[in-house]
Short mmCIF file of C-alpha atoms in Angstrom, two decimals:
data_model
loop_
_atom_site.label_atom_id
_atom_site.label_comp_id
_atom_site.label_asym_id
_atom_site.label_seq_id
_atom_site.Cartn_x
_atom_site.Cartn_y
_atom_site.Cartn_z
CA UNK A 4 -57.58 -29.01 68.86
CA UNK A 5 -61.14 -27.69 69.09
CA UNK A 6 -63.59 -27.76 66.22
CA UNK A 7 -63.55 -23.98 66.16
CA UNK A 8 -59.77 -23.92 65.74
CA UNK A 9 -59.92 -26.51 62.94
CA UNK A 10 -62.53 -24.53 61.08
CA UNK A 11 -60.41 -21.41 61.61
CA UNK A 12 -57.37 -22.93 59.86
CA UNK A 13 -58.94 -25.25 57.29
CA UNK A 14 -59.93 -22.45 54.94
CA UNK A 15 -56.45 -20.83 54.71
CA UNK A 16 -54.87 -24.29 54.50
CA UNK A 17 -56.98 -25.33 51.51
CA UNK A 18 -56.34 -21.98 49.86
CA UNK A 19 -52.59 -22.48 50.30
CA UNK A 20 -52.79 -25.98 48.83
CA UNK A 21 -54.75 -24.67 45.86
CA UNK A 22 -52.14 -21.97 45.32
CA UNK A 23 -49.30 -24.51 45.38
CA UNK A 24 -51.13 -26.74 42.92
CA UNK A 25 -51.81 -23.75 40.67
CA UNK A 26 -48.18 -22.69 40.78
CA UNK A 27 -47.13 -26.26 39.96
CA UNK A 28 -49.47 -26.39 36.99
CA UNK A 29 -48.22 -23.00 35.85
CA UNK A 30 -44.59 -24.11 36.10
CA UNK A 31 -45.33 -27.32 34.17
CA UNK A 32 -47.22 -25.33 31.55
CA UNK A 33 -44.33 -22.90 31.15
CA UNK A 34 -41.82 -25.75 30.83
CA UNK A 35 -44.01 -27.60 28.35
CA UNK A 36 -44.60 -24.50 26.26
CA UNK A 37 -40.87 -23.86 26.24
CA UNK A 38 -40.12 -27.43 25.18
CA UNK A 39 -42.85 -27.48 22.54
CA UNK A 40 -40.78 -25.48 20.09
CA UNK A 41 -41.86 -25.11 16.49
CA UNK A 42 -40.58 -27.89 14.26
CA UNK A 43 -36.86 -27.47 13.82
CA UNK A 44 -35.71 -26.30 10.41
CA UNK A 45 -36.03 -29.35 8.24
CA UNK A 46 -34.18 -30.17 5.09
CA UNK A 47 -36.09 -27.87 2.77
CA UNK A 48 -37.27 -25.20 5.23
CA UNK A 49 -35.45 -22.10 4.08
CA UNK A 50 -36.23 -19.26 6.45
CA UNK A 51 -39.69 -18.47 5.02
CA UNK A 52 -39.48 -14.69 5.09
CA UNK A 53 -42.71 -12.64 4.94
CA UNK A 54 -42.15 -11.92 1.27
CA UNK A 55 -41.96 -15.62 0.49
CA UNK A 56 -44.66 -16.68 2.93
CA UNK A 57 -47.22 -14.45 1.23
CA UNK A 58 -46.75 -16.03 -2.17
CA UNK A 59 -49.58 -18.20 -3.40
CA UNK A 60 -49.05 -21.86 -2.63
CA UNK A 61 -45.84 -21.35 -0.67
CA UNK A 62 -47.00 -23.64 2.12
CA UNK A 63 -46.98 -26.60 -0.23
CA UNK A 64 -43.35 -26.01 -1.19
CA UNK A 65 -41.69 -24.60 1.90
CA UNK A 66 -43.64 -25.35 5.07
CA UNK A 67 -43.17 -29.15 4.97
CA UNK A 68 -46.92 -29.57 5.61
CA UNK A 69 -47.60 -30.87 2.14
CA UNK A 70 -48.48 -34.52 1.75
CA UNK A 71 -47.25 -37.31 -0.42
CA UNK A 72 -44.10 -37.82 -2.42
CA UNK A 73 -42.49 -35.91 -5.22
CA UNK A 74 -41.25 -38.46 -7.73
CA UNK A 75 -40.09 -38.43 -11.32
CA UNK A 76 -38.11 -40.52 -13.75
CA UNK A 77 -34.41 -39.82 -13.82
CA UNK A 78 -31.65 -41.42 -15.81
CA UNK A 79 -28.24 -41.08 -14.23
CA UNK A 80 -24.86 -42.20 -15.47
CA UNK A 81 -22.18 -43.34 -13.05
CA UNK A 82 -18.89 -44.55 -14.54
CA UNK A 83 -19.96 -46.78 -17.42
CA UNK A 84 -23.18 -47.99 -15.88
CA UNK A 85 -26.61 -46.47 -16.40
CA UNK A 86 -28.92 -46.36 -13.43
CA UNK A 87 -32.56 -45.68 -14.21
CA UNK A 88 -34.51 -44.69 -11.13
CA UNK A 89 -37.04 -42.66 -9.24
CA UNK A 90 -36.24 -39.82 -6.86
CA UNK A 91 -38.58 -39.17 -3.98
CA UNK A 92 -38.78 -37.40 -0.66
CA UNK A 93 -41.36 -37.24 2.05
CA UNK A 94 -42.21 -33.61 2.76
CA UNK A 95 -42.26 -34.29 6.46
CA UNK A 96 -39.00 -36.20 6.45
CA UNK A 97 -35.32 -35.43 6.16
CA UNK A 98 -34.38 -38.45 4.10
CA UNK A 99 -34.05 -38.58 0.32
CA UNK A 100 -34.66 -41.92 -1.35
CA UNK A 101 -33.62 -43.22 -4.75
CA UNK A 102 -35.55 -46.15 -6.21
CA UNK A 103 -33.50 -48.25 -8.61
CA UNK A 104 -35.43 -49.47 -11.63
CA UNK A 105 -32.94 -51.40 -13.74
CA UNK A 106 -30.18 -52.37 -11.32
CA UNK A 107 -27.11 -50.81 -9.74
CA UNK A 108 -25.06 -50.65 -6.56
CA UNK A 109 -24.46 -48.24 -3.70
CA UNK A 110 -21.09 -47.36 -5.23
CA UNK A 111 -22.73 -46.39 -8.53
CA UNK A 112 -25.33 -44.26 -6.79
CA UNK A 113 -22.80 -42.58 -4.49
CA UNK A 114 -20.52 -41.69 -7.39
CA UNK A 115 -23.45 -40.26 -9.31
CA UNK A 116 -24.59 -38.03 -6.44
CA UNK A 117 -21.14 -36.99 -5.29
CA UNK A 118 -21.52 -38.44 -1.81
CA UNK A 119 -18.94 -40.37 0.21
CA UNK A 120 -18.98 -44.15 0.11
CA UNK A 121 -18.96 -44.38 3.91
CA UNK A 122 -22.02 -42.12 4.05
CA UNK A 123 -24.13 -44.19 1.70
CA UNK A 124 -23.21 -47.40 3.53
CA UNK A 125 -24.03 -45.77 6.88
CA UNK A 126 -27.40 -44.64 5.50
CA UNK A 127 -28.10 -48.12 4.13
CA UNK A 128 -26.93 -50.52 6.88
CA UNK A 129 -26.50 -54.14 5.88
CA UNK A 130 -26.02 -53.38 2.19
CA UNK A 131 -22.55 -53.84 0.72
CA UNK A 132 -21.02 -51.05 -1.33
CA UNK A 133 -20.80 -53.26 -4.43
CA UNK A 134 -23.82 -55.45 -3.83
CA UNK A 135 -25.95 -55.76 -6.96
CA UNK A 136 -29.29 -54.18 -6.16
CA UNK A 137 -32.33 -55.38 -8.09
CA UNK A 138 -34.95 -53.18 -9.66
CA UNK A 139 -37.21 -51.62 -7.07
CA UNK A 140 -34.53 -51.31 -4.40
CA UNK A 141 -34.85 -48.12 -2.36
CA UNK A 142 -31.56 -46.46 -1.51
CA UNK A 143 -31.08 -43.57 0.92
CA UNK A 144 -28.98 -40.94 -0.85
CA UNK A 145 -29.24 -38.10 1.66
CA UNK A 146 -29.92 -37.78 5.35
CA UNK A 147 -30.10 -34.46 7.10
CA UNK A 148 -27.66 -34.10 9.99
CA UNK A 149 -29.29 -33.09 13.26
CA UNK A 150 -28.76 -29.39 13.87
CA UNK A 151 -27.26 -28.76 10.44
CA UNK A 152 -28.35 -25.82 8.30
CA UNK A 153 -27.22 -25.17 4.75
CA UNK A 154 -25.16 -22.03 4.31
CA UNK A 155 -23.73 -20.11 1.37
CA UNK A 156 -20.21 -18.92 2.15
CA UNK A 157 -18.34 -16.25 0.20
CA UNK A 158 -19.13 -15.08 -3.31
CA UNK A 159 -20.82 -17.01 -6.08
CA UNK A 160 -17.52 -16.93 -7.99
CA UNK A 161 -15.27 -17.61 -5.00
CA UNK A 162 -17.13 -19.49 -2.33
CA UNK A 163 -18.25 -22.74 -0.79
CA UNK A 164 -21.46 -24.43 0.33
CA UNK A 165 -22.00 -25.89 3.76
CA UNK A 166 -24.52 -28.71 4.22
CA UNK A 167 -25.99 -28.40 0.73
CA UNK A 168 -29.32 -30.02 -0.10
CA UNK A 169 -30.21 -31.72 -3.40
CA UNK A 170 -32.53 -30.37 -6.05
CA UNK A 171 -35.14 -33.02 -6.84
CA UNK A 172 -37.53 -33.74 -9.62
CA UNK A 173 -40.96 -32.18 -9.28
CA UNK A 174 -43.70 -30.28 -11.11
CA UNK A 175 -42.74 -28.03 -13.99
CA UNK A 176 -39.20 -29.27 -14.48
CA UNK A 177 -36.83 -31.84 -15.92
CA UNK A 178 -33.38 -32.14 -14.34
CA UNK A 179 -30.74 -32.07 -17.05
CA UNK A 180 -27.50 -31.97 -15.10
CA UNK A 181 -25.29 -34.53 -13.40
CA UNK A 182 -26.63 -35.19 -9.92
CA UNK A 183 -23.37 -34.19 -8.27
CA UNK A 184 -23.88 -30.68 -9.70
CA UNK A 185 -27.42 -30.29 -8.37
CA UNK A 186 -26.82 -29.14 -4.80
CA UNK A 187 -27.77 -25.77 -3.32
CA UNK A 188 -28.73 -23.97 -0.16
CA UNK A 189 -32.13 -24.84 1.29
CA UNK A 190 -33.38 -21.34 0.44
CA UNK A 191 -32.26 -21.65 -3.19
CA UNK A 192 -33.83 -25.09 -3.58
CA UNK A 193 -37.05 -23.98 -1.86
CA UNK A 194 -37.49 -20.85 -3.94
CA UNK A 195 -36.71 -22.58 -7.20
CA UNK A 196 -39.06 -25.39 -6.27
CA UNK A 197 -41.80 -22.81 -5.66
CA UNK A 198 -41.17 -21.08 -9.00
CA UNK A 199 -41.29 -24.32 -10.98
CA UNK A 200 -44.27 -25.70 -9.07
CA UNK A 201 -46.16 -22.47 -9.76
CA UNK A 202 -45.16 -22.71 -13.42
CA UNK A 203 -46.78 -26.14 -13.62
CA UNK A 204 -49.82 -25.03 -11.62
CA UNK A 205 -50.53 -21.85 -13.57
CA UNK A 206 -49.58 -23.11 -17.03
CA UNK A 207 -50.26 -26.87 -17.00
CA UNK A 208 -50.20 -27.15 -20.81
CA UNK A 209 -46.82 -25.49 -21.19
CA UNK A 210 -43.41 -27.07 -21.62
CA UNK A 211 -41.35 -28.23 -18.67
CA UNK A 212 -38.38 -26.09 -17.72
CA UNK A 213 -34.97 -27.73 -17.99
CA UNK A 214 -32.88 -27.43 -14.84
CA UNK A 215 -29.13 -27.35 -15.32
CA UNK A 216 -26.23 -26.93 -12.92
CA UNK A 217 -26.46 -25.60 -9.39
CA UNK A 218 -23.40 -26.32 -7.24
CA UNK A 219 -21.32 -29.19 -5.94
CA UNK A 220 -22.38 -30.57 -2.59
CA UNK A 221 -19.68 -28.58 -0.77
CA UNK A 222 -19.43 -25.82 -3.34
CA UNK A 223 -16.26 -24.66 -5.01
CA UNK A 224 -15.26 -24.73 -8.67
CA UNK A 225 -17.80 -26.32 -11.01
CA UNK A 226 -16.61 -26.96 -14.56
CA UNK A 227 -17.14 -25.07 -16.84
CA UNK A 228 -18.46 -22.19 -14.70
CA UNK A 229 -16.74 -19.28 -13.02
CA UNK A 230 -19.63 -18.98 -10.57
CA UNK A 231 -21.99 -21.66 -9.17
CA UNK A 232 -19.63 -22.05 -6.21
CA UNK A 233 -21.79 -21.22 -3.19
CA UNK A 234 -25.20 -22.83 -3.74
CA UNK A 235 -27.11 -19.77 -4.99
CA UNK A 236 -26.81 -20.13 -8.79
CA UNK A 237 -29.00 -22.22 -11.04
CA UNK A 238 -29.24 -22.57 -14.84
CA UNK A 239 -32.66 -23.04 -16.42
CA UNK A 240 -33.92 -23.16 -19.99
CA UNK A 241 -35.66 -20.36 -21.84
CA UNK A 242 -39.28 -21.19 -22.72
CA UNK A 243 -39.20 -22.08 -26.42
CA UNK A 244 -41.67 -21.89 -29.25
CA UNK A 245 -42.99 -25.43 -28.91
CA UNK A 246 -45.33 -27.70 -30.83
CA UNK A 247 -46.34 -29.59 -27.70
CA UNK A 248 -44.84 -32.83 -29.00
CA UNK A 249 -41.09 -32.60 -29.51
CA UNK A 250 -38.81 -33.15 -26.53
CA UNK A 251 -37.31 -29.93 -25.19
CA UNK A 252 -33.52 -29.54 -25.40
CA UNK A 253 -31.07 -26.78 -24.61
CA UNK A 254 -31.23 -24.50 -27.65
CA UNK A 255 -29.62 -21.21 -28.61
CA UNK A 256 -32.45 -18.71 -28.60
CA UNK A 257 -33.23 -16.24 -31.37
CA UNK A 258 -36.14 -14.28 -32.79
CA UNK A 259 -37.66 -17.48 -34.20
CA UNK A 260 -37.62 -19.85 -31.24
CA UNK A 261 -37.77 -17.68 -28.10
CA UNK A 262 -41.27 -17.64 -26.62
CA UNK A 263 -41.28 -14.06 -25.37
CA UNK A 264 -44.56 -14.20 -23.47
CA UNK A 265 -43.65 -17.35 -21.59
CA UNK A 266 -40.15 -16.08 -20.85
CA UNK A 267 -41.66 -12.99 -19.24
CA UNK A 268 -44.07 -15.18 -17.27
CA UNK A 269 -41.14 -17.21 -15.96
CA UNK A 270 -39.18 -14.06 -15.09
CA UNK A 271 -42.22 -12.70 -13.24
CA UNK A 272 -42.32 -15.81 -11.07
CA UNK A 273 -38.61 -15.52 -10.32
CA UNK A 274 -38.80 -11.83 -9.49
CA UNK A 275 -41.89 -12.56 -7.37
CA UNK A 276 -39.73 -14.39 -4.84
CA UNK A 277 -38.20 -11.02 -3.87
CA UNK A 278 -34.93 -12.89 -3.52
CA UNK A 279 -33.25 -12.43 -6.91
CA UNK A 280 -29.75 -11.01 -7.08
CA UNK A 281 -29.46 -11.18 -10.87
CA UNK A 282 -30.79 -13.05 -13.90
CA UNK A 283 -28.27 -13.30 -16.72
CA UNK A 284 -29.88 -13.03 -20.15
CA UNK A 285 -28.05 -12.46 -23.42
CA UNK A 286 -28.23 -8.80 -24.47
CA UNK A 287 -29.77 -9.58 -27.87
CA UNK A 288 -32.47 -11.63 -26.16
CA UNK A 289 -33.09 -8.70 -23.84
CA UNK A 290 -33.88 -6.68 -26.95
CA UNK A 291 -36.50 -9.23 -28.01
CA UNK A 292 -38.05 -9.17 -24.55
CA UNK A 293 -38.01 -5.38 -24.47
CA UNK A 294 -39.72 -5.07 -27.85
CA UNK A 295 -42.38 -7.60 -26.87
CA UNK A 296 -43.07 -5.80 -23.58
CA UNK A 297 -43.43 -2.48 -25.40
CA UNK A 298 -45.67 -3.91 -28.13
CA UNK A 299 -48.01 -5.58 -25.64
CA UNK A 300 -47.88 -2.84 -22.97
CA UNK A 301 -46.88 -5.51 -20.48
CA UNK A 302 -44.87 -3.06 -18.37
CA UNK A 303 -44.43 0.69 -18.26
CA UNK A 304 -41.07 2.30 -19.00
CA UNK A 305 -40.17 2.68 -15.34
CA UNK A 306 -40.69 -1.00 -14.67
CA UNK A 307 -38.78 -2.03 -17.79
CA UNK A 308 -35.85 0.17 -16.86
CA UNK A 309 -35.64 -1.51 -13.47
CA UNK A 310 -35.70 -4.95 -15.05
CA UNK A 311 -33.62 -4.79 -18.24
CA UNK A 312 -30.29 -3.33 -19.25
CA UNK A 313 -31.60 -2.93 -22.80
CA UNK A 314 -31.87 -0.38 -24.39
CA UNK A 315 -29.10 1.01 -22.17
CA UNK A 316 -25.58 -0.28 -22.54
CA UNK A 317 -24.85 -3.86 -21.50
CA UNK A 318 -22.33 -2.55 -18.99
CA UNK A 319 -24.98 -0.70 -16.96
CA UNK A 320 -25.20 -2.13 -13.45
CA UNK A 321 -28.07 -2.50 -11.03
CA UNK A 322 -30.61 -4.15 -13.34
CA UNK A 323 -32.19 -7.46 -12.36
CA UNK A 324 -31.77 -8.81 -15.89
CA UNK A 325 -28.19 -8.32 -17.03
CA UNK A 326 -25.96 -9.49 -19.85
CA UNK A 327 -23.14 -11.97 -19.45
CA UNK A 328 -21.46 -13.91 -22.27
CA UNK A 329 -22.63 -17.48 -22.77
CA UNK A 330 -26.29 -17.07 -21.83
CA UNK A 331 -27.98 -17.37 -25.19
CA UNK A 332 -29.18 -20.93 -24.49
CA UNK A 333 -30.13 -20.64 -20.81
CA UNK A 334 -31.05 -18.19 -18.08
CA UNK A 335 -28.67 -17.99 -15.16
CA UNK A 336 -30.51 -17.23 -11.93
CA UNK A 337 -28.70 -16.08 -8.80
CA UNK A 338 -30.52 -15.72 -5.51
CA UNK A 339 -29.62 -13.27 -2.76
CA UNK A 340 -27.81 -14.42 0.35
CA UNK A 341 -30.09 -15.82 3.04
CA UNK A 342 -30.43 -13.35 5.91
CA UNK A 343 -28.79 -15.80 8.32
CA UNK A 344 -25.79 -16.59 6.12
CA UNK A 345 -23.40 -14.14 7.75
CA UNK A 346 -20.42 -15.27 5.66
CA UNK A 347 -22.28 -14.99 2.35
CA UNK A 348 -21.40 -12.16 -0.03
CA UNK A 349 -23.99 -11.00 -2.58
CA UNK A 350 -22.91 -10.40 -6.13
#
């Protein structure tokens, strides 16, 4: 082949090679970008809707980008044995650890959390179910199943919970319920974690909020409740008039011991999630909150009417804060169904 012919074809040939290489790079880039999906929904990622994502500090509670461990003292009773331990989770992980302080066994821990014996032994290979575990032993008490997503099914008063996640200790709270009654949907746990973390952040000198029952791990009937069956209900304490010293307990609230200002502050945080179905507050306590709001000009009449049943009849529907018998010593918070929970029924 002559030099002229070679020069004639070398240019188009190199151009074709460059095009093939470019196409190859493009294909690889497309494949890689397709495979590089955002982090899969982790244990506590709860469909961060725009309303939630805009809330101050939400990244620290929902996005899993926070650092460090959340840990707090917890005393749990299983059968006749007391287990004193620490609860912790890594925000980037899907494993929940329990650190035993004064001794126990996997059986004790499993019974306390309401998890199957075969699960806890699978999560802690090489440890016998009844092996005495010394203080400082770390026990896995929850491991997220690949591809699983928590889901509220049915109504709060006639439903179940699929792949529930545990409520843990953290800022602004003290857990005061049996561990096997402290399971909820990821969205419920996330939102409540945000509310209580904000409570601690904004009001660091105030009392901790007591956290009572949520749901069983798989939902269903929770004694003594009619509701709490589908992972969206949670009982919390009213902020009390407090001397800053005495330990907080569940107390029946009245005109003398209800801290009206702090109760409104807590309600504002809850309502600020834009995910509240209802907050049950005793009708007489609604009166105290109403009078305080009027006296301090905290809200205008339109806002109050949208929040409280009082001064209208306790049977009036459609108010965020509603009366139900048995809520003089705690608020009952119910979150709306997650947008992806197609079998969930609000109300």
